[in-house]
Amino acid sequence: MRSLRGGIIGIILLLVCTVLAGCNFKDIDRRIFVVAIGIDPGKEEGVFKVSLKLAIPQGDVTKIDEKMLILTEESESISEALRRMKSKVEKELDYVHCKTIILGERIAAKDIRHVTDWAVRRRDIQSILNFAVGRPGALEVLQVKPPSERIPSNSLILAMSGQGTESPFISSVYSYQLMRNIYENGIDPILPIIEAQGKEQFLIDKIALLDKSKIKLVFSPNETRLFNLLSRSNLRTNFPAHIGSGMYQYYTESSSSSYRIVTNRDEEPYIRYTIKIRAILEENSTEEMITHHMLKKIGKAGAAELGGAVKALLVKIRDSGMDPLGWGLHYGARHWNNGTEMAEWGRLYPRLNFQVNAQVEVKYSGMIK
Amino acid sequence: MSEQQHTQAVLLEWIRSQLSGFGDLEDKVLTIPAGQVSLLYIKSVTDGQAISRNIIAPFYEMGHPAAYYSYVADYPGSEEVTDGQRALDLLLSGYACIGREGKLCCFDVLRAEASSIKETITESISQGPSDALGESLAVNLNLVRRRYLSSALKMEFTVIGNVSKTKVAILYDESRVNHQVLAELKEKLDSLKLDILQAAGELEKYISSDKLRIFPKTIVTERPDRVVFNLAEGKVAVLLDTTGYAIVLPSIFNDFFTAMDDKIHLPFVGRFLKLLRILGVAMTLWLPALYIAFTSYNPEIVRVQIALLIGGSRATVPYPSFVEVILMMIMMEFLTEASLRLPRAIGPTATTVGGLILGQAATAAGLIGNIMIILVSVVAISNFLVPLNMMSFSIRVLKYFFVIAAAVLGLVGVVICLVGFTLYLCSQRSFGQPYFRMFALDVLGADQRKKSGGQ
């Protein structure tokens, strides 16, 4: 009797479970994955042109045959555009594998907050997708299809995540970081710029500085690299050193940077940056023998050159009035007094001076002769 | 005197009537001038040579029935009986009855036909002893005794089965055994009411209280060295006549993942192998379920590259993922079962044909995704990493629970199932011992034992 009752309860529970199943069960072959979203301004004012790059799985995986589809829809709301696009494909659009949102340059020049808010708010779009600015427009970037690519948009994913290329010119920004930097006092957001060059190639080597909502300043590739050197450690790149007419290039094996905001009462406030680099000599334009003494000389020359370049960049950042490296946040955290610290920082910031202490240690000549 | 003779005659008469219809019953009266004895035995269970050498020849050589009778009665293993039923039982179990002047004596002339000691089949190891327990209790006891030369090793015998009268030996090391466990076991064995007991697994079924259990609570092993190893750990071994397996109890979850050559290997190799086994179990349990969860509920968990790969391989499959998984797994079970039952000569044919169909044709026809084939083979192989068959079968069944949970609730279902089974395992007891005790506690226990030994 008892076992019978138990059996009935078990069956009822199972039946209840099948009811639960209905809404969510969808096989992977009934879904179509959106791998990138591009957002451009539409033809009319205040309208978004939303483009989706869809990855179509291939039956035969041994063949290299990339299939992708780009859908475009204009609407004044992004959600509305996406809903409309549902009727353009036979499978369910699935955003869980969306890894990149590209903002058209014209959107980025106006206001990015609407799009960022949507991307962070939406439940099935991850907060760790990469935001970038597309040049000339987001759609053009989405249409790029490098010949080396097997999975749609994989090249963008690999480049932006650092899993593939480790270019010193690329810096990636996750959507949660972007959101945080927009609403945080004392730090300003940056966005990498992706330029479409034809249909088969793109170029990511610039950073745009934003003043919370729109692009204010664009760094050149060299400035981008220096910015990356300051914002992250162990940047793999090369820097030049000139001695007389000779040009040397050293490869940074490891790098680190740190700074201190010094606010003494009797002198002007300044930031002291310390950059430490361990390097290997990579290129030598002279026929000179590289000795230990020579390596030291190269290191010194390189440090002086690097220090000058970094200082110029820091001054440029200060003069733009933006704070992509988060100095203000740093200052506020250390001078917290329940109210006025950020206002003080606002007064302080334009007067800031910079001292750059670059230390380059070239350890190895690159060859044994 | 005459009354006694009378009772003996009645007793023999009663036995004869009980055994009427036994074609192989031998009923003789041996006579010499000084007197006579009656001899009664069943030919098929007795050893004819032993009878002629130990029973018939001495009678004629001695020439004195009284002296002969005391020789018979004093012979090791003999038993004087006054009870007809007892005499009948002994006759059936290979004794010869010798009656003289009102007394009846049963003489052990059992002929046990059993295969000689074979190599282990189900629990093979790469290094170490390879003798397996045989079908004769005497041989098995010999195998165990030879490896455990301690006076603390005690044996108790009992008989189970109204018809089969299976001899059961309970072995334990008196100095180490947990007496509670022993008492519980004896109580259970005493309360058993069955007609036929033929296999160790059967006994295992009868002595465990939980009717719906999924995990085996006692080890059924064919390795004498495992029996000895467990005896030394303070466990109880139950050996059955006519079966090549012994039961070891109480057994915990971890015991089922211990192979006997773990101790032989270098420490790191042994640990690695054990880790491999646990990993194998995890794979065989979860892979099919995770496949369903990833393809039908949570494709965001795997990388986009893999998601597209799975999507591509499933592009031609016409039904939902859980149908695909269950179909393939059932096919695989068919194959496993078939290759077990088929005669040796046809076995390879079945596996080849089955493997070919499962591996190649199903994908070529677009019925099954390529990735599914890989998955099924991983599941099939890793299932057999478990050294003890009982547990391996449990896990084979258990994975379907995970598959159903995944089909109903996706990844959440897998997690719920995992938590549920962990709770279930934790709640289990094997003869009062916590079943899910893990390795760390084993080490603790060893420390405690050392300490108490030192005191």
Coordinates of C-alpha atoms in Angstrom, one line a residue, chain B residues 54-405:
Chain B
N54 CA 38.4 -46.4 4.8
I55 CA 35.2 -48.2 5.5
I56 CA 35.0 -51.6 3.8
A57 CA 38.7 -52.8 3.9
P58 CA 39.2 -52.1 7.6
F59 CA 36.1 -54.0 8.4
Y60 CA 37.4 -57.2 6.9
E61 CA 41.0 -56.7 8.0
M62 CA 40.0 -56.0 11.7
G63 CA 37.7 -59.0 11.9
H64 CA 36.1 -57.5 15.1
P65 CA 32.9 -55.5 14.6
A66 CA 33.0 -53.8 18.0
A67 CA 36.6 -52.5 17.5
Y68 CA 35.7 -51.6 13.9
Y69 CA 32.7 -49.6 15.1
S70 CA 34.8 -47.6 17.5
Y71 CA 37.4 -47.1 14.7
V72 CA 34.6 -45.7 12.5
A73 CA 33.1 -43.6 15.3
D74 CA 36.4 -42.1 16.3
Y75 CA 37.5 -41.3 12.8
P76 CA 38.0 -37.5 12.3
G77 CA 34.8 -36.1 10.8
S78 CA 32.6 -38.9 11.9
E79 CA 29.5 -38.3 13.9
E80 CA 27.2 -40.7 15.9
V81 CA 23.6 -39.9 15.4
T82 CA 20.4 -40.9 17.1
D83 CA 18.1 -38.7 15.1
G84 CA 16.8 -39.9 11.8
Q85 CA 16.5 -36.5 10.2
R86 CA 20.0 -35.6 11.1
A87 CA 21.2 -38.9 9.6
L88 CA 19.3 -38.2 6.5
D89 CA 20.8 -34.8 6.1
L90 CA 24.3 -36.2 6.5
L91 CA 23.6 -38.9 4.0
L92 CA 22.5 -36.3 1.5
S93 CA 25.6 -34.2 2.1
G94 CA 28.0 -37.1 1.3
Y95 CA 28.2 -39.2 4.5
A96 CA 28.0 -43.0 4.7
C97 CA 25.9 -44.4 7.5
I98 CA 27.3 -47.4 9.4
G99 CA 25.0 -49.2 11.8
R100 CA 25.9 -51.8 14.3
E101 CA 23.9 -53.1 17.2
G102 CA 21.6 -50.2 17.7
K103 CA 24.2 -47.5 17.1
L104 CA 24.4 -45.4 14.0
C105 CA 27.5 -43.6 12.9
C106 CA 27.9 -41.2 9.9
F107 CA 31.3 -41.3 8.2
D108 CA 32.5 -38.4 6.0
V109 CA 33.2 -39.7 2.4
L110 CA 32.1 -36.6 0.5
R111 CA 33.1 -36.4 -3.1
A112 CA 33.1 -32.8 -4.2
E113 CA 33.5 -32.2 -7.8
A114 CA 34.8 -28.7 -8.3
S115 CA 37.0 -27.1 -10.9
S116 CA 40.6 -26.5 -10.0
I117 CA 41.9 -23.0 -9.1
K118 CA 41.5 -20.7 -12.0
E119 CA 42.8 -17.3 -12.8
T120 CA 40.7 -14.3 -12.0
I121 CA 38.4 -13.2 -14.8
T122 CA 36.4 -10.3 -13.6
E123 CA 39.0 -8.6 -11.4
S124 CA 42.2 -9.0 -13.3
I125 CA 45.1 -7.0 -12.3
S126 CA 48.4 -6.3 -14.1
Q127 CA 50.7 -7.4 -11.3
G128 CA 50.1 -9.6 -8.3
P129 CA 48.5 -12.9 -7.5
S130 CA 46.1 -14.2 -10.0
D131 CA 44.4 -17.1 -8.3
A132 CA 40.7 -16.8 -8.0
L133 CA 38.4 -18.3 -5.5
G134 CA 37.0 -21.7 -6.8
E135 CA 33.7 -23.4 -6.3
S136 CA 34.8 -25.6 -3.4
L137 CA 34.6 -24.1 0.0
A138 CA 37.5 -26.2 1.3
V139 CA 39.7 -25.0 -1.5
N140 CA 38.6 -21.4 -0.8
L141 CA 39.3 -21.6 2.9
N142 CA 42.7 -23.0 2.0
L143 CA 43.4 -20.1 -0.3
V144 CA 42.5 -17.6 2.4
R145 CA 44.1 -19.4 5.3
R146 CA 47.4 -19.7 3.4
R147 CA 47.5 -15.9 3.1
Y148 CA 46.4 -15.2 6.6
L149 CA 48.5 -17.1 9.1
S150 CA 47.0 -15.8 12.3
S151 CA 45.3 -17.5 15.1
A152 CA 42.9 -14.6 15.3
L153 CA 41.3 -15.6 12.0
K154 CA 38.1 -17.4 13.1
M155 CA 35.7 -19.3 11.0
E156 CA 32.2 -20.2 11.8
F157 CA 30.0 -22.4 9.7
T158 CA 26.4 -22.4 9.1
V159 CA 24.0 -23.9 6.6
I160 CA 21.5 -21.8 4.5
G161 CA 18.8 -23.1 2.3
N162 CA 16.2 -25.7 3.1
V163 CA 16.9 -27.6 -0.1
S164 CA 20.3 -26.6 -1.3
K165 CA 21.8 -26.8 2.2
T166 CA 24.6 -24.5 1.2
K167 CA 27.5 -24.4 3.5
V168 CA 28.4 -20.9 4.5
A169 CA 31.6 -19.9 6.3
I170 CA 32.0 -16.7 8.1
L171 CA 35.5 -15.5 8.5
Y172 CA 36.8 -12.7 10.6
D173 CA 39.9 -11.6 12.5
E174 CA 38.8 -11.7 16.1
S175 CA 41.2 -9.0 17.2
R176 CA 40.1 -6.5 14.6
V177 CA 36.5 -7.2 13.7
N178 CA 33.7 -4.9 14.7
H179 CA 31.6 -7.2 16.8
Q180 CA 28.4 -5.2 16.2
V181 CA 28.8 -5.9 12.5
L182 CA 29.4 -9.6 13.2
A183 CA 26.3 -9.8 15.4
E184 CA 24.2 -8.1 12.9
L185 CA 25.4 -10.4 10.1
K186 CA 24.7 -13.5 12.2
E187 CA 21.3 -12.3 13.1
K188 CA 20.5 -11.7 9.5
L189 CA 21.8 -15.1 8.3
D190 CA 19.8 -16.9 11.0
S191 CA 16.6 -15.2 10.1
L192 CA 17.0 -16.1 6.4
K193 CA 14.3 -18.4 5.1
L194 CA 15.0 -19.7 1.6
D195 CA 15.1 -22.9 -0.3
I196 CA 18.0 -22.4 -2.6
L197 CA 21.1 -20.4 -2.2
Q198 CA 23.5 -20.7 -5.1
A199 CA 25.5 -17.5 -5.6
A200 CA 27.3 -15.0 -3.4
G201 CA 25.4 -12.2 -5.0
E202 CA 22.1 -13.8 -4.0
L203 CA 23.2 -13.8 -0.4
E204 CA 24.2 -10.2 -0.7
K205 CA 20.7 -9.5 -1.8
Y206 CA 19.1 -11.3 1.1
I207 CA 21.3 -9.8 3.8
S208 CA 20.8 -6.2 2.8
S209 CA 17.8 -4.6 4.3
D210 CA 17.1 -1.9 1.7
K211 CA 15.0 -3.3 -1.1
L212 CA 15.4 -0.4 -3.5
R213 CA 19.1 0.2 -3.1
I214 CA 21.2 1.3 -6.0
F215 CA 24.7 1.0 -4.7
P216 CA 26.1 -2.3 -3.6
K217 CA 26.7 -2.4 0.2
T218 CA 28.9 -5.4 0.2
I219 CA 31.8 -6.4 -2.0
V220 CA 31.4 -9.6 -4.0
T221 CA 34.9 -10.6 -5.0
E222 CA 36.6 -13.5 -6.5
R223 CA 40.1 -12.5 -5.3
P224 CA 41.4 -14.3 -2.2
D225 CA 43.9 -11.5 -1.7
R226 CA 41.1 -8.9 -1.5
V227 CA 39.4 -11.1 1.1
V228 CA 42.6 -11.3 3.1
F229 CA 43.2 -7.5 2.8
N230 CA 39.7 -6.8 4.0
L231 CA 40.0 -9.3 6.9
A232 CA 43.0 -7.4 8.0
E233 CA 41.0 -4.2 7.9
G234 CA 38.6 -5.7 10.4
K235 CA 35.9 -6.7 7.9
V236 CA 33.9 -9.9 7.8
A237 CA 34.1 -12.3 4.8
V238 CA 31.4 -14.7 4.0
L239 CA 32.4 -17.7 1.8
L240 CA 29.9 -19.9 0.1
D241 CA 30.3 -23.5 -1.0
T242 CA 29.6 -24.0 -4.7
T243 CA 30.3 -20.4 -5.7
G244 CA 33.5 -18.8 -6.7
Y245 CA 32.8 -15.6 -4.9
A246 CA 33.1 -14.2 -1.4
I247 CA 31.2 -11.4 0.2
V248 CA 33.1 -8.8 2.2
L249 CA 31.2 -6.5 4.5
P250 CA 30.8 -3.8 5.6
S251 CA 32.0 -2.1 2.5
I252 CA 32.0 1.6 1.8
F253 CA 31.8 3.5 -1.4
N254 CA 35.5 4.0 -1.7
D255 CA 36.2 0.3 -1.4
F256 CA 34.6 -0.3 -4.8
F257 CA 37.2 1.9 -6.5
T258 CA 40.2 0.2 -5.0
A259 CA 41.9 -2.4 -7.2
M260 CA 44.2 -4.8 -5.6
D261 CA 47.2 -3.6 -7.5
D262 CA 46.9 -0.1 -6.1
K263 CA 49.1 -1.2 -3.3
I264 CA 51.7 -2.7 -5.6
H265 CA 52.1 0.4 -7.7
L266 CA 54.4 3.3 -6.9
P267 CA 52.6 5.9 -4.8
F268 CA 52.1 8.4 -7.6
V269 CA 51.1 5.8 -10.1
G270 CA 48.6 4.3 -7.7
R271 CA 47.1 7.7 -6.9
F272 CA 47.0 8.5 -10.6
L273 CA 45.2 5.3 -11.4
K274 CA 42.6 5.8 -8.6
L275 CA 42.1 9.4 -9.9
L276 CA 41.6 8.0 -13.3
R277 CA 38.9 5.7 -12.1
I278 CA 37.0 8.4 -10.3
L279 CA 37.4 10.6 -13.4
G280 CA 36.1 7.7 -15.5
V281 CA 33.0 7.3 -13.3
A282 CA 32.4 11.1 -13.5
M283 CA 32.6 10.9 -17.3
T284 CA 30.4 8.0 -17.7
L285 CA 27.8 9.5 -15.3
W286 CA 27.8 13.0 -16.5
L287 CA 28.9 13.2 -20.1
P288 CA 25.5 12.1 -21.7
A289 CA 23.6 14.3 -19.3
L290 CA 25.9 17.3 -19.9
Y291 CA 25.6 16.7 -23.7
I292 CA 21.8 17.1 -23.4
A293 CA 22.1 20.1 -21.1
F294 CA 24.6 21.8 -23.4
T295 CA 22.8 21.1 -26.6
S296 CA 19.3 21.8 -25.5
Y297 CA 19.3 24.1 -22.5
N298 CA 22.6 25.9 -21.9
P299 CA 24.7 26.2 -25.0
E300 CA 26.2 29.3 -23.5
I301 CA 28.4 27.3 -21.2
V302 CA 30.6 25.8 -23.9
R303 CA 32.7 28.0 -26.1
V304 CA 31.2 29.4 -29.3
Q305 CA 33.5 27.3 -31.4
I306 CA 32.3 24.1 -29.6
A307 CA 28.7 25.2 -29.7
L308 CA 28.8 25.6 -33.5
L309 CA 30.6 22.3 -33.8
I310 CA 27.9 20.5 -31.9
G311 CA 25.3 22.4 -33.8
G312 CA 26.9 21.4 -37.1
S313 CA 27.1 17.7 -36.1
R314 CA 23.5 17.7 -35.1
A315 CA 22.3 19.5 -38.2
T316 CA 21.0 16.4 -39.8
V317 CA 19.6 14.7 -36.7
P318 CA 15.9 14.7 -36.8
Y319 CA 14.9 14.3 -33.2
P320 CA 15.7 16.0 -29.8
S321 CA 19.0 15.5 -28.1
F322 CA 17.8 13.3 -25.3
V323 CA 16.2 10.8 -27.8
E324 CA 19.6 10.7 -29.6
V325 CA 21.5 10.1 -26.3
I326 CA 19.1 7.5 -25.0
L327 CA 18.9 5.7 -28.3
M328 CA 22.7 5.5 -28.6
M329 CA 23.2 4.5 -25.0
I330 CA 20.6 1.7 -25.3
M331 CA 22.3 0.5 -28.5
M332 CA 25.6 0.5 -26.6
E333 CA 24.0 -1.5 -23.7
F334 CA 22.7 -4.0 -26.3
L335 CA 26.2 -4.4 -27.6
T336 CA 27.7 -4.9 -24.1
E337 CA 25.1 -7.4 -23.1
A338 CA 25.3 -9.3 -26.3
S339 CA 29.1 -9.6 -26.2
L340 CA 28.8 -10.9 -22.7
R341 CA 26.2 -13.6 -23.5
L342 CA 27.3 -14.7 -26.9
P343 CA 29.5 -17.8 -27.3
R344 CA 33.2 -16.9 -27.5
A345 CA 33.4 -17.8 -31.2
I346 CA 30.6 -15.4 -32.3
G347 CA 31.4 -12.6 -29.8
P348 CA 33.8 -10.7 -32.0
T349 CA 31.5 -10.7 -34.9
A350 CA 28.7 -9.1 -33.0
T351 CA 31.0 -6.4 -31.6
T352 CA 32.5 -5.7 -35.0
V353 CA 29.1 -5.5 -36.7
G354 CA 27.6 -3.5 -33.8
G355 CA 30.6 -1.2 -33.6
L356 CA 30.5 -0.6 -37.3
I357 CA 26.9 0.2 -37.4
L358 CA 27.0 2.4 -34.3
G359 CA 30.2 4.1 -35.3
Q360 CA 29.9 4.6 -39.0
A361 CA 26.5 4.0 -40.5
A362 CA 24.5 5.9 -38.0
T363 CA 26.5 9.1 -38.6
A364 CA 26.7 8.6 -42.3
A365 CA 22.9 8.2 -42.4
G366 CA 22.6 11.4 -40.4
L367 CA 20.7 9.8 -37.6
I368 CA 23.3 10.5 -35.0
G369 CA 25.8 13.4 -34.6
N370 CA 29.5 12.7 -34.9
I371 CA 30.1 14.0 -31.4
M372 CA 27.6 11.7 -30.0
I373 CA 29.6 8.7 -31.2
I374 CA 32.7 9.9 -29.5
L375 CA 30.7 10.5 -26.4
V376 CA 29.1 7.1 -26.4
S377 CA 32.4 5.4 -26.8
V378 CA 33.9 7.4 -23.9
V379 CA 31.0 6.5 -21.7
A380 CA 31.2 2.9 -22.7
I381 CA 34.9 2.6 -22.0
S382 CA 35.1 4.6 -18.9
N383 CA 32.2 2.7 -17.3
F384 CA 34.5 -0.4 -17.1
L385 CA 37.2 1.4 -15.2
V386 CA 35.6 0.5 -12.0
P387 CA 37.4 -2.6 -10.7
L388 CA 34.4 -4.2 -9.1
N389 CA 31.6 -5.4 -11.3
M390 CA 28.8 -4.7 -8.9
M391 CA 29.6 -1.0 -8.7
S392 CA 30.2 -0.8 -12.4
F393 CA 26.7 -2.1 -13.1
S394 CA 25.2 0.3 -10.6
I395 CA 26.9 3.2 -12.4
R396 CA 25.7 1.9 -15.7
V397 CA 22.1 2.2 -14.5
L398 CA 22.7 5.4 -12.6
K399 CA 23.7 7.4 -15.6
Y400 CA 20.1 7.2 -17.0
F401 CA 18.9 9.1 -13.9
F402 CA 21.2 11.9 -14.9
V403 CA 20.1 11.7 -18.5
I404 CA 16.5 12.0 -17.5
A405 CA 17.2 14.8 -15.1

